[in-house]
mmCIF file of C-alpha atoms and ligand atoms in Angstrom:
data_model
loop_
_atom_site.group_PDB
_atom_site.id
_atom_site.type_symbol
_atom_site.label_atom_id
_atom_site.label_comp_id
_atom_site.label_asym_id
_atom_site.label_seq_id
_atom_site.Cartn_x
_atom_site.Cartn_y
_atom_site.Cartn_z
ATOM 1 C CA MET A 502 0.000 0.000 0.000
ATOM 2 C CA VAL A 503 1.248 3.477 -0.745
ATOM 3 C CA SER A 504 1.330 6.073 1.980
ATOM 4 C CA ALA A 505 1.562 9.841 1.879
ATOM 5 C CA ARG A 506 4.267 11.719 3.765
ATOM 6 C CA PRO A 507 3.452 11.908 7.500
ATOM 7 C CA ALA A 508 3.213 15.704 7.263
ATOM 8 C CA VAL A 509 0.576 15.311 4.572
ATOM 9 C CA GLN A 510 -1.315 12.550 6.383
ATOM 10 C CA GLU A 511 -1.645 14.897 9.336
ATOM 11 C CA LEU A 512 -3.176 17.698 7.271
ATOM 12 C CA PRO A 513 -6.901 18.146 7.845
ATOM 13 C CA ALA A 514 -9.082 16.809 5.033
ATOM 14 C CA TYR A 515 -10.433 19.490 2.750
ATOM 15 C CA ARG A 516 -13.972 20.478 3.694
ATOM 16 C CA PRO A 517 -15.843 22.352 0.989
ATOM 17 C CA GLY A 518 -17.786 25.424 2.154
ATOM 18 C CA ARG A 519 -21.565 25.314 2.392
ATOM 19 C CA ASN A 520 -23.210 26.045 -0.930
ATOM 20 C CA PRO A 521 -26.133 28.508 -0.609
ATOM 21 C CA ALA A 522 -28.310 26.777 -3.222
ATOM 22 C CA ASP A 523 -27.992 23.408 -1.432
ATOM 23 C CA LEU A 524 -28.686 24.997 1.931
ATOM 24 C CA ALA A 525 -31.785 26.805 0.621
ATOM 25 C CA ARG A 526 -33.148 23.528 -0.737
ATOM 26 C CA GLU A 527 -32.365 21.681 2.475
ATOM 27 C CA ILE A 528 -34.163 24.121 4.766
ATOM 28 C CA GLY A 529 -36.943 24.851 2.274
ATOM 29 C CA VAL A 530 -36.420 28.557 1.550
ATOM 30 C CA ALA A 531 -36.153 30.418 -1.756
ATOM 31 C CA ARG A 532 -32.614 31.596 -1.205
ATOM 32 C CA ALA A 533 -29.767 31.543 1.258
ATOM 33 C CA VAL A 534 -27.145 34.219 1.801
ATOM 34 C CA LYS A 535 -23.433 33.362 1.748
ATOM 35 C CA LEU A 536 -21.253 35.659 3.817
ATOM 36 C CA ALA A 537 -18.463 33.156 4.367
ATOM 37 C CA SER A 538 -15.633 33.695 1.881
ATOM 38 C CA ASN A 539 -14.937 37.441 1.713
ATOM 39 C CA GLU A 540 -15.785 37.804 -1.942
ATOM 40 C CA VAL A 541 -17.422 41.031 -3.097
ATOM 41 C CA ALA A 542 -21.090 40.757 -4.012
ATOM 42 C CA PHE A 543 -20.721 42.679 -7.298
ATOM 43 C CA PRO A 544 -20.602 40.680 -10.531
ATOM 44 C CA PRO A 545 -17.475 41.063 -12.716
ATOM 45 C CA LEU A 546 -17.106 44.456 -14.406
ATOM 46 C CA PRO A 547 -18.374 44.660 -18.013
ATOM 47 C CA ALA A 548 -14.830 45.228 -19.313
ATOM 48 C CA VAL A 549 -13.745 42.046 -17.536
ATOM 49 C CA VAL A 550 -16.532 39.987 -19.078
ATOM 50 C CA GLU A 551 -15.565 41.328 -22.516
ATOM 51 C CA ALA A 552 -11.900 40.487 -21.993
ATOM 52 C CA LEU A 553 -12.853 36.991 -20.842
ATOM 53 C CA ALA A 554 -14.934 36.404 -23.949
ATOM 54 C CA ALA A 555 -12.031 37.478 -26.156
ATOM 55 C CA ALA A 556 -9.561 35.293 -24.231
ATOM 56 C CA ALA A 557 -11.954 32.336 -24.398
ATOM 57 C CA ALA A 558 -11.681 32.387 -28.181
ATOM 58 C CA GLU A 559 -7.955 31.622 -27.843
ATOM 59 C CA ALA A 560 -8.211 28.991 -25.129
ATOM 60 C CA ASN A 561 -6.610 26.377 -27.379
ATOM 61 C CA ARG A 562 -3.281 28.173 -26.718
ATOM 62 C CA TYR A 563 -1.167 27.994 -23.568
ATOM 63 C CA PRO A 564 -1.140 31.153 -21.452
ATOM 64 C CA ASP A 565 1.861 33.479 -21.414
ATOM 65 C CA ASN A 566 3.906 31.799 -18.678
ATOM 66 C CA GLY A 567 5.590 35.091 -17.812
ATOM 67 C CA ALA A 568 2.285 37.012 -17.711
ATOM 68 C CA VAL A 569 4.168 39.853 -19.400
ATOM 69 C CA VAL A 570 1.227 42.191 -20.028
ATOM 70 C CA LEU A 571 -0.210 41.803 -16.534
ATOM 71 C CA THR A 572 3.206 42.042 -14.877
ATOM 72 C CA SER A 573 4.069 45.265 -16.652
ATOM 73 C CA ALA A 574 0.620 46.742 -15.902
ATOM 74 C CA LEU A 575 1.195 45.995 -12.214
ATOM 75 C CA ALA A 576 4.753 47.329 -12.299
ATOM 76 C CA GLN A 577 3.496 50.544 -13.835
ATOM 77 C CA ARG A 578 0.672 50.866 -11.311
ATOM 78 C CA TYR A 579 3.085 50.637 -8.392
ATOM 79 C CA GLY A 580 6.075 52.393 -9.892
ATOM 80 C CA VAL A 581 8.338 49.330 -9.600
ATOM 81 C CA ASP A 582 10.380 47.336 -12.074
ATOM 82 C CA PRO A 583 8.642 44.327 -13.686
ATOM 83 C CA ALA A 584 11.491 42.208 -12.242
ATOM 84 C CA GLN A 585 10.045 42.944 -8.798
ATOM 85 C CA VAL A 586 6.599 41.540 -9.634
ATOM 86 C CA VAL A 587 5.513 37.878 -9.719
ATOM 87 C CA THR A 588 2.004 36.717 -10.545
ATOM 88 C CA GLY A 589 0.554 33.496 -9.197
ATOM 89 C CA CYS A 590 -2.494 31.273 -9.258
ATOM 90 C CA GLY A 591 -4.081 33.202 -6.403
ATOM 91 C CA ALA A 592 -2.135 34.755 -3.544
ATOM 92 C CA VAL A 593 -2.547 31.409 -1.800
ATOM 93 C CA MET A 594 -0.304 29.725 -4.348
ATOM 94 C CA LEU A 595 2.257 32.500 -3.907
ATOM 95 C CA CYS A 596 2.241 31.806 -0.143
ATOM 96 C CA GLN A 597 3.007 28.188 -0.908
ATOM 97 C CA GLN A 598 5.729 29.171 -3.397
ATOM 98 C CA LEU A 599 7.308 31.427 -0.758
ATOM 99 C CA ALA A 600 7.589 28.468 1.610
ATOM 100 C CA GLN A 601 8.962 26.277 -1.179
ATOM 101 C CA SER A 602 11.464 28.908 -2.221
ATOM 102 C CA PHE A 603 12.727 29.962 1.213
ATOM 103 C CA ASN A 604 12.106 27.133 3.682
ATOM 104 C CA ASP A 605 14.315 24.081 3.930
ATOM 105 C CA PRO A 606 13.094 21.347 6.296
ATOM 106 C CA GLY A 607 13.935 22.352 9.858
ATOM 107 C CA THR A 608 13.581 26.081 9.252
ATOM 108 C CA SER A 609 10.532 28.009 10.430
ATOM 109 C CA ILE A 610 7.777 30.359 9.343
ATOM 110 C CA ALA A 611 6.452 32.821 11.922
ATOM 111 C CA PHE A 612 3.035 34.460 11.954
ATOM 112 C CA ALA A 613 0.343 35.648 14.300
ATOM 113 C CA TRP A 614 -2.413 33.324 15.380
ATOM 114 C CA ARG A 615 -5.223 33.406 14.711
ATOM 115 C CA SER A 616 -4.517 34.539 11.177
ATOM 116 C CA PHE A 617 -4.917 33.213 7.632
ATOM 117 C CA GLU A 618 -5.543 29.481 7.922
ATOM 118 C CA MET A 619 -3.226 28.601 5.040
ATOM 119 C CA TYR A 620 -0.049 29.639 6.894
ATOM 120 C CA PRO A 621 0.252 26.634 9.247
ATOM 121 C CA LEU A 622 -0.683 24.213 6.466
ATOM 122 C CA LEU A 623 1.900 25.437 3.999
ATOM 123 C CA ALA A 624 4.556 25.371 6.710
ATOM 124 C CA ARG A 625 3.810 21.694 7.343
ATOM 125 C CA VAL A 626 3.899 20.823 3.656
ATOM 126 C CA ALA A 627 7.292 22.525 3.358
ATOM 127 C CA GLY A 628 8.555 20.593 6.385
ATOM 128 C CA ALA A 629 9.032 23.870 8.230
ATOM 129 C CA ARG A 630 8.065 24.692 11.800
ATOM 130 C CA ALA A 631 5.105 27.016 12.220
ATOM 131 C CA VAL A 632 5.829 29.557 14.955
ATOM 132 C CA GLN A 633 2.457 30.955 15.997
ATOM 133 C CA VAL A 634 2.362 34.112 18.081
ATOM 134 C CA PRO A 635 -0.949 34.848 19.835
ATOM 135 C CA LEU A 636 -2.919 37.947 18.902
ATOM 136 C CA ALA A 637 -3.349 40.606 21.604
ATOM 137 C CA PRO A 638 -6.367 42.774 22.447
ATOM 138 C CA GLY A 639 -6.656 45.698 20.030
ATOM 139 C CA ARG A 640 -8.713 47.632 22.576
ATOM 140 C CA PRO A 641 -8.328 47.520 26.372
ATOM 141 C CA GLY A 642 -10.575 44.763 27.696
ATOM 142 C CA GLY A 643 -11.404 43.567 24.185
ATOM 143 C CA PRO A 644 -10.780 40.154 22.663
ATOM 144 C CA ALA A 645 -7.325 39.153 21.368
ATOM 145 C CA ASP A 646 -7.825 40.291 17.778
ATOM 146 C CA THR A 647 -4.716 42.268 16.791
ATOM 147 C CA HIS A 648 -1.095 41.543 15.835
ATOM 148 C CA ASP A 649 1.364 41.716 18.706
ATOM 149 C CA LEU A 650 4.330 42.816 16.601
ATOM 150 C CA GLU A 651 6.745 43.006 19.538
ATOM 151 C CA ALA A 652 6.041 39.379 20.405
ATOM 152 C CA LEU A 653 6.236 38.411 16.731
ATOM 153 C CA ALA A 654 9.640 40.077 16.387
ATOM 154 C CA ALA A 655 10.801 38.323 19.554
ATOM 155 C CA ALA A 656 9.707 34.952 18.111
ATOM 156 C CA VAL A 657 11.967 35.326 15.067
ATOM 157 C CA ASP A 658 15.183 33.335 15.486
ATOM 158 C CA ASP A 659 17.983 32.201 13.211
ATOM 159 C CA THR A 660 15.793 29.416 11.762
ATOM 160 C CA THR A 661 13.069 31.843 10.642
ATOM 161 C CA ARG A 662 13.147 32.316 6.906
ATOM 162 C CA VAL A 663 9.715 33.874 6.413
ATOM 163 C CA VAL A 664 7.365 35.958 8.578
ATOM 164 C CA PHE A 665 3.809 36.587 7.415
ATOM 165 C CA VAL A 666 2.059 39.727 8.638
ATOM 166 C CA CYS A 667 -1.529 39.671 7.451
ATOM 167 C CA ASN A 668 -2.638 43.301 7.353
ATOM 168 C CA PRO A 669 -5.601 43.686 7.740
ATOM 169 C CA ASN A 670 -5.686 40.361 9.535
ATOM 170 C CA ASN A 671 -7.956 37.573 8.338
ATOM 171 C CA PRO A 672 -10.222 36.628 10.165
ATOM 172 C CA THR A 673 -10.258 39.452 12.739
ATOM 173 C CA GLY A 674 -10.160 42.399 10.292
ATOM 174 C CA THR A 675 -7.865 44.513 12.477
ATOM 175 C CA ALA A 676 -4.890 46.368 10.994
ATOM 176 C CA VAL A 677 -1.522 47.396 12.363
ATOM 177 C CA ARG A 678 -0.418 50.997 11.880
ATOM 178 C CA ARG A 679 2.621 52.632 10.342
ATOM 179 C CA ALA A 680 4.783 53.389 13.379
ATOM 180 C CA GLU A 681 4.537 49.914 14.908
ATOM 181 C CA LEU A 682 5.016 48.186 11.561
ATOM 182 C CA GLU A 683 8.097 50.305 10.795
ATOM 183 C CA ARG A 684 9.515 49.483 14.218
ATOM 184 C CA PHE A 685 8.880 45.792 13.521
ATOM 185 C CA LEU A 686 10.572 45.907 10.112
ATOM 186 C CA ASP A 687 13.564 47.660 11.693
ATOM 187 C CA THR A 688 13.880 44.785 14.187
ATOM 188 C CA VAL A 689 13.601 41.740 11.931
ATOM 189 C CA PRO A 690 17.018 40.434 10.803
ATOM 190 C CA ALA A 691 18.029 41.131 7.203
ATOM 191 C CA ASP A 692 18.062 37.409 6.321
ATOM 192 C CA THR A 693 14.407 36.870 7.281
ATOM 193 C CA LEU A 694 11.839 37.712 4.618
ATOM 194 C CA VAL A 695 8.819 39.652 5.876
ATOM 195 C CA VAL A 696 5.750 39.107 3.718
ATOM 196 C CA LEU A 697 3.004 41.668 4.202
ATOM 197 C CA ASP A 698 -0.150 39.821 3.145
ATOM 198 C CA GLU A 699 -2.385 42.650 1.976
ATOM 199 C CA ALA A 700 -5.241 40.653 0.437
ATOM 200 C CA TYR A 701 -7.663 43.275 1.831
ATOM 201 C CA ARG A 702 -5.588 46.422 1.265
ATOM 202 C CA GLU A 703 -8.188 48.036 -1.012
ATOM 203 C CA PHE A 704 -10.695 48.167 1.864
ATOM 204 C CA VAL A 705 -8.403 50.046 4.248
ATOM 205 C CA THR A 706 -9.821 53.475 5.137
ATOM 206 C CA ASP A 707 -7.572 54.360 8.101
ATOM 207 C CA ALA A 708 -4.859 56.663 6.702
ATOM 208 C CA ASP A 709 -2.527 55.496 9.460
ATOM 209 C CA VAL A 710 -2.479 51.950 8.100
ATOM 210 C CA PRO A 711 0.469 51.974 5.713
ATOM 211 C CA ASP A 712 0.524 50.817 2.119
ATOM 212 C CA GLY A 713 2.972 47.898 2.273
ATOM 213 C CA ILE A 714 4.417 48.693 -1.138
ATOM 214 C CA GLU A 715 5.410 52.162 0.112
ATOM 215 C CA LEU A 716 6.775 50.723 3.325
ATOM 216 C CA MET A 717 8.754 48.102 1.422
ATOM 217 C CA ARG A 718 10.925 50.629 -0.413
ATOM 218 C CA GLY A 719 14.528 50.508 0.721
ATOM 219 C CA ARG A 720 13.911 47.263 2.671
ATOM 220 C CA PRO A 721 15.238 44.330 0.609
ATOM 221 C CA ASN A 722 13.824 41.699 2.999
ATOM 222 C CA VAL A 723 10.209 42.846 2.546
ATOM 223 C CA ALA A 724 7.623 41.708 -0.005
ATOM 224 C CA VAL A 725 3.909 42.386 -0.386
ATOM 225 C CA LEU A 726 1.167 39.983 -1.431
ATOM 226 C CA ARG A 727 -2.009 41.199 -3.114
ATOM 227 C CA THR A 728 -4.861 39.472 -4.894
ATOM 228 C CA PHE A 729 -7.522 40.027 -7.530
ATOM 229 C CA SER A 730 -9.881 37.760 -5.568
ATOM 230 C CA LYS A 731 -11.335 40.247 -3.124
ATOM 231 C CA ALA A 732 -11.756 43.916 -4.100
ATOM 232 C CA TRP A 733 -11.180 43.234 -7.793
ATOM 233 C CA GLY A 734 -13.926 40.631 -7.881
ATOM 234 C CA LEU A 735 -12.072 37.791 -9.623
ATOM 235 C CA ALA A 736 -12.048 35.062 -6.943
ATOM 236 C CA GLY A 737 -13.184 32.426 -9.433
ATOM 237 C CA LEU A 738 -10.310 33.126 -11.824
ATOM 238 C CA ARG A 739 -7.362 32.670 -9.427
ATOM 239 C CA VAL A 740 -4.808 35.412 -9.816
ATOM 240 C CA GLY A 741 -2.674 37.184 -7.232
ATOM 241 C CA TYR A 742 0.755 38.816 -7.169
ATOM 242 C CA LEU A 743 3.815 39.477 -5.091
ATOM 243 C CA VAL A 744 5.779 42.720 -5.207
ATOM 244 C CA ALA A 745 9.269 42.437 -3.720
ATOM 245 C CA GLU A 746 11.757 45.202 -3.044
ATOM 246 C CA ASP A 747 14.609 42.887 -4.012
ATOM 247 C CA PRO A 748 14.209 41.373 -7.509
ATOM 248 C CA ALA A 749 16.136 38.319 -6.202
ATOM 249 C CA VAL A 750 13.158 37.557 -3.930
ATOM 250 C CA ALA A 751 10.817 37.748 -6.919
ATOM 251 C CA ASP A 752 13.204 35.528 -8.910
ATOM 252 C CA ALA A 753 13.200 32.880 -6.183
ATOM 253 C CA VAL A 754 9.397 32.822 -6.128
ATOM 254 C CA ARG A 755 9.255 32.646 -9.924
ATOM 255 C CA LYS A 756 11.373 29.481 -9.814
ATOM 256 C CA THR A 757 8.682 27.549 -7.921
ATOM 257 C CA HIS A 758 5.877 28.733 -10.203
ATOM 258 C CA VAL A 759 3.809 25.806 -11.480
ATOM 259 C CA PRO A 760 4.061 26.287 -15.262
ATOM 260 C CA PHE A 761 1.014 27.934 -16.853
ATOM 261 C CA SER A 762 -0.897 27.999 -13.544
ATOM 262 C CA VAL A 763 -2.129 31.558 -14.156
ATOM 263 C CA SER A 764 -4.581 30.952 -16.986
ATOM 264 C CA SER A 765 -4.925 33.180 -20.022
ATOM 265 C CA LEU A 766 -8.453 34.048 -18.844
ATOM 266 C CA ALA A 767 -7.163 35.091 -15.437
ATOM 267 C CA GLN A 768 -4.450 37.252 -16.991
ATOM 268 C CA ALA A 769 -6.838 38.951 -19.415
ATOM 269 C CA ALA A 770 -9.404 39.591 -16.696
ATOM 270 C CA ALA A 771 -6.840 41.050 -14.327
ATOM 271 C CA VAL A 772 -5.520 43.425 -16.991
ATOM 272 C CA ALA A 773 -9.075 44.562 -17.777
ATOM 273 C CA ALA A 774 -9.865 44.994 -14.069
ATOM 274 C CA LEU A 775 -6.783 47.184 -13.579
ATOM 275 C CA ALA A 776 -7.961 49.355 -16.467
ATOM 276 C CA SER A 777 -11.312 49.780 -14.678
ATOM 277 C CA GLU A 778 -9.789 50.903 -11.415
ATOM 278 C CA ASP A 779 -12.127 53.880 -10.928
ATOM 279 C CA GLU A 780 -15.140 51.607 -10.872
ATOM 280 C CA VAL A 781 -13.360 49.192 -8.525
ATOM 281 C CA ARG A 782 -12.645 52.097 -6.152
ATOM 282 C CA ARG A 783 -16.328 53.093 -6.162
ATOM 283 C CA ARG A 784 -17.274 49.532 -5.325
ATOM 284 C CA CYS A 785 -14.772 49.391 -2.484
ATOM 285 C CA ALA A 786 -16.172 52.651 -1.104
ATOM 286 C CA ALA A 787 -19.649 51.084 -1.104
ATOM 287 C CA VAL A 788 -18.280 48.021 0.696
ATOM 288 C CA THR A 789 -16.492 50.035 3.379
ATOM 289 C CA ALA A 790 -19.563 52.238 3.965
ATOM 290 C CA GLU A 791 -21.608 49.073 4.371
ATOM 291 C CA ARG A 792 -18.930 47.617 6.685
ATOM 292 C CA ASP A 793 -19.296 50.637 8.934
ATOM 293 C CA ARG A 794 -23.087 50.365 8.904
ATOM 294 C CA LEU A 795 -22.926 46.650 9.761
ATOM 295 C CA THR A 796 -20.404 47.286 12.537
ATOM 296 C CA SER A 797 -22.626 49.976 14.091
ATOM 297 C CA ALA A 798 -25.718 47.807 13.809
ATOM 298 C CA LEU A 799 -23.942 44.981 15.627
ATOM 299 C CA ARG A 800 -22.530 47.276 18.311
ATOM 300 C CA GLU A 801 -25.995 48.768 18.883
ATOM 301 C CA ARG A 802 -27.009 45.212 19.741
ATOM 302 C CA GLY A 803 -24.369 45.134 22.457
ATOM 303 C CA LEU A 804 -22.038 42.837 20.539
ATOM 304 C CA ASP A 805 -18.263 43.087 20.696
ATOM 305 C CA VAL A 806 -17.152 43.744 17.107
ATOM 306 C CA SER A 807 -13.487 44.179 16.233
ATOM 307 C CA ASP A 808 -12.400 47.326 14.353
ATOM 308 C CA SER A 809 -12.355 46.042 10.778
ATOM 309 C CA GLN A 810 -10.302 47.511 7.960
ATOM 310 C CA ALA A 811 -11.319 44.671 5.637
ATOM 311 C CA ASN A 812 -14.547 43.567 3.919
ATOM 312 C CA PHE A 813 -15.651 41.376 6.803
ATOM 313 C CA VAL A 814 -16.374 41.709 10.500
ATOM 314 C CA TRP A 815 -15.293 39.535 13.399
ATOM 315 C CA LEU A 816 -17.512 38.626 16.316
ATOM 316 C CA ALA A 817 -15.410 37.136 19.114
ATOM 317 C CA VAL A 818 -18.197 35.037 20.600
ATOM 318 C CA GLY A 819 -15.806 32.363 21.913
ATOM 319 C CA GLU A 820 -17.441 29.051 22.761
ATOM 320 C CA GLU A 821 -20.690 30.121 21.088
ATOM 321 C CA ALA A 822 -19.086 30.371 17.627
ATOM 322 C CA ALA A 823 -20.006 26.972 16.191
ATOM 323 C CA GLY A 824 -23.526 27.018 17.656
ATOM 324 C CA LEU A 825 -24.182 30.539 16.458
ATOM 325 C CA ALA A 826 -23.032 29.767 12.913
ATOM 326 C CA ALA A 827 -25.192 26.620 12.850
ATOM 327 C CA ALA A 828 -28.236 28.548 14.095
ATOM 328 C CA LEU A 829 -27.667 31.251 11.460
ATOM 329 C CA GLU A 830 -27.411 28.559 8.811
ATOM 330 C CA GLN A 831 -30.801 27.192 9.851
ATOM 331 C CA ARG A 832 -32.019 30.723 9.065
ATOM 332 C CA ALA A 833 -30.420 30.695 5.609
ATOM 333 C CA VAL A 834 -27.293 32.713 6.401
ATOM 334 C CA ILE A 835 -23.860 31.133 5.916
ATOM 335 C CA THR A 836 -21.017 32.676 7.941
ATOM 336 C CA ARG A 837 -17.551 31.359 8.753
ATOM 337 C CA PRO A 838 -17.166 29.985 12.289
ATOM 338 C CA PHE A 839 -13.819 29.419 14.016
ATOM 339 C CA ALA A 840 -14.797 27.001 16.765
ATOM 340 C CA GLY A 841 -14.149 28.334 20.248
ATOM 341 C CA GLU A 842 -13.112 31.736 18.931
ATOM 342 C CA GLY A 843 -15.584 33.651 16.845
ATOM 343 C CA ILE A 844 -17.421 34.028 13.577
ATOM 344 C CA ARG A 845 -16.299 35.974 10.532
ATOM 345 C CA VAL A 846 -19.027 37.599 8.499
ATOM 346 C CA THR A 847 -18.319 38.975 5.028
ATOM 347 C CA VAL A 848 -19.812 42.384 4.250
ATOM 348 C CA GLY A 849 -22.511 41.671 1.673
ATOM 349 C CA THR A 850 -25.070 43.859 -0.032
ATOM 350 C CA PRO A 851 -27.255 45.910 2.345
ATOM 351 C CA GLU A 852 -30.059 43.384 1.727
ATOM 352 C CA GLU A 853 -27.810 40.434 2.559
ATOM 353 C CA ASP A 854 -26.520 42.127 5.677
ATOM 354 C CA ASP A 855 -30.071 42.925 6.780
ATOM 355 C CA ALA A 856 -30.937 39.251 6.316
ATOM 356 C CA PHE A 857 -27.950 38.396 8.517
ATOM 357 C CA LEU A 858 -28.970 40.915 11.187
ATOM 358 C CA ALA A 859 -32.577 39.636 11.192
ATOM 359 C CA ALA A 860 -31.370 36.034 11.513
ATOM 360 C CA LEU A 861 -29.013 37.054 14.303
ATOM 361 C CA ASP A 862 -31.812 38.840 16.194
ATOM 362 C CA GLU A 863 -33.973 35.760 15.894
ATOM 363 C CA VAL A 864 -31.206 33.464 17.157
ATOM 364 C CA ARG A 865 -30.456 35.756 20.085
ATOM 365 C CA SER A 866 -34.103 36.148 21.111
ATOM 366 C CA VAL A 867 -34.414 32.352 21.184
ATOM 367 C CA THR A 868 -31.226 32.071 23.243
ATOM 368 C CA ILE A 869 -32.264 34.774 25.688
ATOM 369 C CA ALA A 870 -35.787 33.320 26.042
ATOM 370 C CA ARG A 871 -34.367 29.926 26.926
HETATM 371 C C1 PLP B 636 -8.246 35.550 0.411
HETATM 372 C C2 PLP B 636 -6.876 35.670 0.945
HETATM 373 C C3 PLP B 636 -5.734 35.449 0.183
HETATM 374 C C4 PLP B 636 -5.671 35.033 -1.224
HETATM 375 O O1 PLP B 636 -6.609 34.652 -1.937
HETATM 376 P P1 PLP B 636 -6.416 34.123 -3.419
HETATM 377 O O2 PLP B 636 -7.829 33.915 -3.810
HETATM 378 O O3 PLP B 636 -5.635 32.867 -3.344
HETATM 379 O O4 PLP B 636 -5.712 35.185 -4.186
HETATM 380 C C5 PLP B 636 -4.494 35.630 0.728
HETATM 381 N N1 PLP B 636 -4.358 36.005 1.994
HETATM 382 C C6 PLP B 636 -5.410 36.224 2.768
HETATM 383 C C7 PLP B 636 -5.190 36.665 4.145
HETATM 384 C C8 PLP B 636 -6.696 36.056 2.282
HETATM 385 O O5 PLP B 636 -7.730 36.252 3.085
#
């Protein structure tokens, strides 16, 4: 009998997310709302759909493995050299490539916890140690929902090849600010790569939360991850990118690229999305306004909601998380529970968020009545 590597055997089995159509059928309602995966609710932009149709007509050809057009559009957008930019099959794949490119077995990857759930998994696959540094309260007396950068810096040792700083942090939504992040970057040794995972950057409204690509300049051990999956509305197409200050970092990541893994459709769509940036900005403004409305509505209900700079909110309900998510699901609203910690709720359309709030009120009135 064949057997997988022990590290792989120990990985949790993949569990697909709840599909709203199946849920609606199961509980006998017309439609269910999915607020579980941090996508934007808007359909792809018209220019994107057009570009996809044109690219579809050439799908018999392999994609451009160097993604030259997309890479140079990104380089131009950020005022960097194309040699500093690497595209990947989603930012998730770039995370995995970073581990493959920088982590030998026995080295480590450091990150806050709780943070993006991929980090510990990709460390294990690479045979690296995952050094997880607990989050700290962002507000006095509040839940542990924010990066503790001093503790993270202290956890870096001479085995640490990569540090992920997810800013804003998934799933808590909180962001670290310029002064503390600069202090952190000044502390991390030059031979440890700091990856600022900015999957939600476009939703940041606090001017004190730095743009990682600005912060990166002059710091050769810093790179920034971004994605077209969230604000740019292309989650189904799988395209993300890394911008590194040192082209050698980008080169190393390029070497572990799975050939042709960024499809020609993904490349064409991303280029078209970048050309429609004004519309994307308007959409993000609508999302952040709705985030603030949802946050206020939850706080008016006496709930502890973390300060979100992303397109989701975090309710640190602790032991109630799994039960609350299950009860919401019975009322046709899918959220993302983290058992024992909290639930993450994606900002949807105002109608979707109202459906969530109504379901939540119903669940809480049942709980209180009991
Ligand atoms: C969604 C997300 C990503 C990347 O998503 P892709 O769809 O793979 O581009 C990366 N990091 C974080 C923290 C995310 O939440």
